[in-house]
PDB file of C-alpha atoms in Angstrom:
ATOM      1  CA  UNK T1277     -20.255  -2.834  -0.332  1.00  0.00           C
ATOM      2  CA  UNK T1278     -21.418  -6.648   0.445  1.00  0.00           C
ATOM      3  CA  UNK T1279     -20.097  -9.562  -1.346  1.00  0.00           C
ATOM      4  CA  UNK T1280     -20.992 -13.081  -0.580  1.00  0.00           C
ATOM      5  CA  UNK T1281     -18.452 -14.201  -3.690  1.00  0.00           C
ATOM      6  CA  UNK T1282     -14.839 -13.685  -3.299  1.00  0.00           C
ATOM      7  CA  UNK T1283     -13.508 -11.111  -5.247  1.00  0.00           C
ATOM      8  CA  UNK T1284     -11.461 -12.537  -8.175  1.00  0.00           C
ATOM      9  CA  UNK T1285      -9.021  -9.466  -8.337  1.00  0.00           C
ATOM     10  CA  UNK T1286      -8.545  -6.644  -5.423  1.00  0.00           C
ATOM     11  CA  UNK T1287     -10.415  -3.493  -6.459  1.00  0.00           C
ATOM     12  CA  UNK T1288     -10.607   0.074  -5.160  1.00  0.00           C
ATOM     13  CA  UNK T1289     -14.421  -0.057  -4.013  1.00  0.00           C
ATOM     14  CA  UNK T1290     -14.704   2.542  -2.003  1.00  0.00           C
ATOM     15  CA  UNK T1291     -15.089   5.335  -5.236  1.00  0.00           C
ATOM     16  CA  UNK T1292     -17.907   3.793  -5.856  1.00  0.00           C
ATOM     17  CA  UNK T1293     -19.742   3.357  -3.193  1.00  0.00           C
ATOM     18  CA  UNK T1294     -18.913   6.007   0.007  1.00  0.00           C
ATOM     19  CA  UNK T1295     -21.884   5.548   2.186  1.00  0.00           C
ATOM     20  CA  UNK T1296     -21.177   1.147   2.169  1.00  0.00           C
ATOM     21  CA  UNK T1297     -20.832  -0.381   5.103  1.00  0.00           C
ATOM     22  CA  UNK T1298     -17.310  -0.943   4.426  1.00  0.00           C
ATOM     23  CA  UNK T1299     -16.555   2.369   3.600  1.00  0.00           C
ATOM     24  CA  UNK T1300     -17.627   3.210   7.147  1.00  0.00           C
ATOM     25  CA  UNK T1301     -15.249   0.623   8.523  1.00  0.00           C
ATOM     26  CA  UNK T1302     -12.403   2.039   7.095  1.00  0.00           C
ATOM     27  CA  UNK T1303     -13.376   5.563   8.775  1.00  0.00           C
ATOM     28  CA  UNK T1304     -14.115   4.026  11.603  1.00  0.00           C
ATOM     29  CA  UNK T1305     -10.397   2.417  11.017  1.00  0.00           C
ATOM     30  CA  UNK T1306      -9.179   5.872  10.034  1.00  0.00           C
ATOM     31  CA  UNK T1307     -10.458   7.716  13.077  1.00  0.00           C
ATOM     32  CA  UNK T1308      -8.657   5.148  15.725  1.00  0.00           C
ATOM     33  CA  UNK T1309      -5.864   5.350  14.086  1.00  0.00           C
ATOM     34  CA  UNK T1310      -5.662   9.170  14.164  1.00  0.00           C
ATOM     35  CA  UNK T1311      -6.632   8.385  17.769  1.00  0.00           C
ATOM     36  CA  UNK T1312      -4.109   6.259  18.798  1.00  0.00           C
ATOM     37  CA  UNK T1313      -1.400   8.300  17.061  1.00  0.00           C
ATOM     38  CA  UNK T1314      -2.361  11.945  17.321  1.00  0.00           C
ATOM     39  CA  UNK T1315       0.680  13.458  17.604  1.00  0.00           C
ATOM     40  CA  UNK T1316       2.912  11.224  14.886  1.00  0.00           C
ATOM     41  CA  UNK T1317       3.171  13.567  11.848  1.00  0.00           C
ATOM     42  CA  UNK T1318       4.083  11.138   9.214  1.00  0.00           C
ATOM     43  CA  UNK T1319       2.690   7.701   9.694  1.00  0.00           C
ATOM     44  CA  UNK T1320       3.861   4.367   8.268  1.00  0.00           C
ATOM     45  CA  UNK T1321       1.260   1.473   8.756  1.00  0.00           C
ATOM     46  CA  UNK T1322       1.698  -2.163   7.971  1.00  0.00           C
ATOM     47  CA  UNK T1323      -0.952  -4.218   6.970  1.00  0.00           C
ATOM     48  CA  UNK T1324      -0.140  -8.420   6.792  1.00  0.00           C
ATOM     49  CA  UNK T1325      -2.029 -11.018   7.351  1.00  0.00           C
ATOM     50  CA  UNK T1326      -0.632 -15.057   8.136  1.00  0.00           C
ATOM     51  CA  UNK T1327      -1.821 -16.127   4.856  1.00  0.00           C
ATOM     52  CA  UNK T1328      -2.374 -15.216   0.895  1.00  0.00           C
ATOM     53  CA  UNK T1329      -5.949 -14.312   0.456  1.00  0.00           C
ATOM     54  CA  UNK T1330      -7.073 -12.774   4.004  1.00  0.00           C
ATOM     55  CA  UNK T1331      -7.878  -9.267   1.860  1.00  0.00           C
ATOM     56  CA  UNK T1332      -4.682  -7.189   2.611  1.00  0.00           C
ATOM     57  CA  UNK T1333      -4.026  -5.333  -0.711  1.00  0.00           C
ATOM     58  CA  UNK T1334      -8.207  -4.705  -0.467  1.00  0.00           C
ATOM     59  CA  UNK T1335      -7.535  -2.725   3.271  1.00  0.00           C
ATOM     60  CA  UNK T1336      -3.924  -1.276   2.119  1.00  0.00           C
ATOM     61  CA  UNK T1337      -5.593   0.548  -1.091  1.00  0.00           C
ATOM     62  CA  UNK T1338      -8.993   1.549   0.700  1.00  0.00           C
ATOM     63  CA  UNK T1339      -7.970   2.801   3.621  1.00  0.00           C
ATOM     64  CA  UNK T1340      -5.729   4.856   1.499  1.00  0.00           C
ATOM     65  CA  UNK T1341      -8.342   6.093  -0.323  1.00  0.00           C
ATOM     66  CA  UNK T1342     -10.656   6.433   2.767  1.00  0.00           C
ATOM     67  CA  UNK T1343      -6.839   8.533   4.030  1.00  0.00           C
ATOM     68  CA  UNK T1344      -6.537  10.562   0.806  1.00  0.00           C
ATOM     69  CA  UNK T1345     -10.291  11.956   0.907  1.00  0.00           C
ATOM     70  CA  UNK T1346      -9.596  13.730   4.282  1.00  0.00           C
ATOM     71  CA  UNK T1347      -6.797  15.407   2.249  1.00  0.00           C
ATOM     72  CA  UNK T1348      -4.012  13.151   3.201  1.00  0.00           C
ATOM     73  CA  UNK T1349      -1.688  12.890   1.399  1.00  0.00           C
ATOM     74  CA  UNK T1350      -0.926   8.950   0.971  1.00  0.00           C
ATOM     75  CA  UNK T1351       1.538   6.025  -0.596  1.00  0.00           C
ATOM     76  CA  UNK T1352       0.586   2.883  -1.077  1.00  0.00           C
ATOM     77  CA  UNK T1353       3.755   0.618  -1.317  1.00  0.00           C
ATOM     78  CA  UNK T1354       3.524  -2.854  -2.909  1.00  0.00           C
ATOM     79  CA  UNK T1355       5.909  -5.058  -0.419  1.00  0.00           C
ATOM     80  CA  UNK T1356       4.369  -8.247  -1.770  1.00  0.00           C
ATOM     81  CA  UNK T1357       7.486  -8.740  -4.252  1.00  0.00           C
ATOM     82  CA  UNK T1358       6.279 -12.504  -4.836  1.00  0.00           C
ATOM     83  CA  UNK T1359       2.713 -11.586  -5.342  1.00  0.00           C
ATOM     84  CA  UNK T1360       2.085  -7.625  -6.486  1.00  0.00           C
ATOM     85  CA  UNK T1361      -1.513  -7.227  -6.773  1.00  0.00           C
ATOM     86  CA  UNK T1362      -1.909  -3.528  -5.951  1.00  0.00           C
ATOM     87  CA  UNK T1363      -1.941  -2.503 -10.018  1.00  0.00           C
ATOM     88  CA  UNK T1364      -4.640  -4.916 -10.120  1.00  0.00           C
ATOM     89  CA  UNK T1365      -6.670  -2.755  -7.699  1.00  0.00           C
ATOM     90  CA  UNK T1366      -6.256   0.281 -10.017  1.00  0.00           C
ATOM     91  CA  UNK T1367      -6.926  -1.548 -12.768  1.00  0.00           C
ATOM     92  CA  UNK T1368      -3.041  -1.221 -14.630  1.00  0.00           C
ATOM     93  CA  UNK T1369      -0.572  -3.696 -15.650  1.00  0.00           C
ATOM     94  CA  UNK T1370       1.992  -4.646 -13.707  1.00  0.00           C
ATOM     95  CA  UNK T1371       4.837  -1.884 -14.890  1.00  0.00           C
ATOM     96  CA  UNK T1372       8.284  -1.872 -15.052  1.00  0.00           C
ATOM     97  CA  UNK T1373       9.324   0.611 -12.429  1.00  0.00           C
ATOM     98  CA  UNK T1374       8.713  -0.261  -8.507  1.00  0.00           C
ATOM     99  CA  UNK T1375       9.992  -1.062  -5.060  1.00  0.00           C
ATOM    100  CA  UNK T1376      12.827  -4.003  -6.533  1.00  0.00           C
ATOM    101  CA  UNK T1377      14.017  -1.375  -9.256  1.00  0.00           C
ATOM    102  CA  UNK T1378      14.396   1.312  -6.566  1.00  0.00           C
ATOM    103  CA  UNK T1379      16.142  -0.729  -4.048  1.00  0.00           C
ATOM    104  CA  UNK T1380      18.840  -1.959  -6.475  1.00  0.00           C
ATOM    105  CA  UNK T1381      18.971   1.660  -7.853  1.00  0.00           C
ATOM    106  CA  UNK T1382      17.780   1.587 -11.052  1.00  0.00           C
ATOM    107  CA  UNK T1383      14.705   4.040 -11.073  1.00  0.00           C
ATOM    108  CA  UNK T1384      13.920   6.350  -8.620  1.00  0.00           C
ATOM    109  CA  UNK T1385      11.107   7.024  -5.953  1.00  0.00           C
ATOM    110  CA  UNK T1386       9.465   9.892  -7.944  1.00  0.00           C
ATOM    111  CA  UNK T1387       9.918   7.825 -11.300  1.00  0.00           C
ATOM    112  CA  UNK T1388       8.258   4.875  -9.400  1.00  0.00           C
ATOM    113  CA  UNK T1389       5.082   6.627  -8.438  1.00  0.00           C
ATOM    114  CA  UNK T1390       1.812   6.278  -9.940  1.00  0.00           C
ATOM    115  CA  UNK T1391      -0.797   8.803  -9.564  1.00  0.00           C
ATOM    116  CA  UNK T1392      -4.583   6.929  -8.936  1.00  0.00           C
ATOM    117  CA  UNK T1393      -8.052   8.323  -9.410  1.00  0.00           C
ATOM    118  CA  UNK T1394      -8.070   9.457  -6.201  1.00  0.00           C
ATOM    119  CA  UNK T1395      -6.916  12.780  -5.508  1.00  0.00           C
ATOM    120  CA  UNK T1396      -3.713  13.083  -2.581  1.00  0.00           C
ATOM    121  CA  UNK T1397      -3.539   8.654  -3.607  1.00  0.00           C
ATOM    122  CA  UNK T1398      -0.445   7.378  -4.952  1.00  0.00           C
ATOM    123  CA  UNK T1399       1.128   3.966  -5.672  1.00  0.00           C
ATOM    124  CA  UNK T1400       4.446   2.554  -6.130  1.00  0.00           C
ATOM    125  CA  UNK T1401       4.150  -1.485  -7.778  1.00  0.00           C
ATOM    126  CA  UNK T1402       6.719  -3.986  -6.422  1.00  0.00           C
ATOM    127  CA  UNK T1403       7.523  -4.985  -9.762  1.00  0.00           C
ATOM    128  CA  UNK T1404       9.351  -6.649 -11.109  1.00  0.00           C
ATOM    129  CA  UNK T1405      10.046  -9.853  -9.108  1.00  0.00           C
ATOM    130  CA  UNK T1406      13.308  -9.778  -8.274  1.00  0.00           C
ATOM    131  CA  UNK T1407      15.124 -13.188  -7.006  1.00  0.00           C
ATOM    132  CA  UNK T1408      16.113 -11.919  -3.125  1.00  0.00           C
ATOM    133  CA  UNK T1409      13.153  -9.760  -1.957  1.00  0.00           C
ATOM    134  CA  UNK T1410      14.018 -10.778   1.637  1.00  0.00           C
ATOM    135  CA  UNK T1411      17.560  -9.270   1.247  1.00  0.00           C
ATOM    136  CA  UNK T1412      15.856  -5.988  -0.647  1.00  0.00           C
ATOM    137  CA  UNK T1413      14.026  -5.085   2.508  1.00  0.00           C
ATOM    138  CA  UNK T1414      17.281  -5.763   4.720  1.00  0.00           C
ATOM    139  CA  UNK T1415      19.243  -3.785   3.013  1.00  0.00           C
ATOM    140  CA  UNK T1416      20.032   0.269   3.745  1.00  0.00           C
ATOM    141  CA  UNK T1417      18.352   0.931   0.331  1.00  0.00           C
ATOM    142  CA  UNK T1418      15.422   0.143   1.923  1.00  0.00           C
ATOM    143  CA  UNK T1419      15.681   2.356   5.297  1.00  0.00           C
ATOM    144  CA  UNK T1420      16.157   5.004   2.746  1.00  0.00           C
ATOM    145  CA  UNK T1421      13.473   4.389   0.435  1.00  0.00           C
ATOM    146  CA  UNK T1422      11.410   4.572   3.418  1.00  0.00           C
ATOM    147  CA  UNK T1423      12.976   8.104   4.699  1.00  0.00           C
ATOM    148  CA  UNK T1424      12.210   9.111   1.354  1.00  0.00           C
ATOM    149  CA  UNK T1425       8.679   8.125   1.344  1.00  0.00           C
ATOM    150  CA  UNK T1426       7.793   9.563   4.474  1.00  0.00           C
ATOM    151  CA  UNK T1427       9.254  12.789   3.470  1.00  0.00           C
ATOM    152  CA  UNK T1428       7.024  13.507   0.577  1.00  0.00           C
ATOM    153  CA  UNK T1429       3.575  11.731   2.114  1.00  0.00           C
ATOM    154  CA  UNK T1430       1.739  12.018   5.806  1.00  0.00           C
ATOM    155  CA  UNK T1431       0.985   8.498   5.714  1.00  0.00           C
ATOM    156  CA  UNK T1432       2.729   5.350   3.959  1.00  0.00           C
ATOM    157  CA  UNK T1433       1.238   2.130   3.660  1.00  0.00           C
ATOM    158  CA  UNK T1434       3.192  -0.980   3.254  1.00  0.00           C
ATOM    159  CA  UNK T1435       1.030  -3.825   1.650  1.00  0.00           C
ATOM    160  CA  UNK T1436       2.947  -6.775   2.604  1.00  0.00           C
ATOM    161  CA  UNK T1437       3.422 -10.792   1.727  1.00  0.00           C
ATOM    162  CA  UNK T1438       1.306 -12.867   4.239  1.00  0.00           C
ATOM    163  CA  UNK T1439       3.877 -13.319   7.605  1.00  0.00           C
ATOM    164  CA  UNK T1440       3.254 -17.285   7.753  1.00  0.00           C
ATOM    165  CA  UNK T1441       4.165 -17.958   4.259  1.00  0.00           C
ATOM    166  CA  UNK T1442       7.442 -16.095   3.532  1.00  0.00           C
ATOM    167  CA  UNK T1443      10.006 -13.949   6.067  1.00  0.00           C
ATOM    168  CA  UNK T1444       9.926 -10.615   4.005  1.00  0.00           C
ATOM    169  CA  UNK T1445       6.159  -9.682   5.702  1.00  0.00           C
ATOM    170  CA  UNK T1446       7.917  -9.862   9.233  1.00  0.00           C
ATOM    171  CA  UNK T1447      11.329  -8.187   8.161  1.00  0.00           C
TER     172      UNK T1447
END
């Protein structure tokens, strides 16, 4: 998949076109990572970037895809409570049930989850945007919520807010 033209919303591209040349980055990415971690069971990988529109909801969804087609199972986590784009990807609204309505305790994990397209690929939306998402992730909820995940999925992938813009990225 090429582009010149900046993608107006974050899509899932890799479905539709395996053999791309960005497919094959993100197995190349998938390999070194499998590399440099061979003997971590369950894995929980970060992806940020210092500012909004550097492409980190496009890596966080298809490397999870590019994850879930080697039979992984996989979690894609929507962090960016400000932004949430990683519906958008999957082509869904943004829902009601998510990361702030599990950390204050009003849904749960497995209520949260949304199945995609893609076999062993799950999502769970940040929505809705809650007033304190730097105090969310500092709370125990959080730790917990991220237990949980890792329980259930070999690898868990937080999409986070850009570091240089707000504190919740770094935390």
């Amino acid at each position: 998949f090429y582009s010149k033209e900046k993608m107006e919303i974050t899509k899932l591209v890799i479905d539709d076109n395996p053999k791309s040349a960005i497919s094959e980055a993100l197995r190349s990415i998938r390999t070194n990572i499998e590399f440099m971690l061979p003997d971590i069971k369950k894995k929980v990988i970060s992806i940020t970037s210092t500012v909004s529109g550097e492409g980190k909801t496009f890596i966080a969804v298809n490397l999870g895809a590019i994850l879930a087609y080697s039979k992984i199972k996989v979690v894609v986590v929507d962090l960016d409570m400000r932004k949430p784009k990683v519906h958008l990807a999957f082509g869904l609204e943004k829902g009601t049930k998510g990361v702030s309505t599990i950390l204050i305790n009003r849904n749960t994990v497995e209520e949260s989850i949304t199945q995609t397209g893609v076999d062993n690929l799950h999502f769970i939306s940040a929505s809705p945007t809650p007033p304190n998402p730097s105090e969310l992730i500092l709370s125990d909820n959080f730790k917990k919520f991220t237990e949980k995940l890792k329980e259930n999925y070999d690898v868990v992938i937080f999409d986070t807010p850009p570091v240089g813009l707000v504190t919740d990225g770094i935390l």
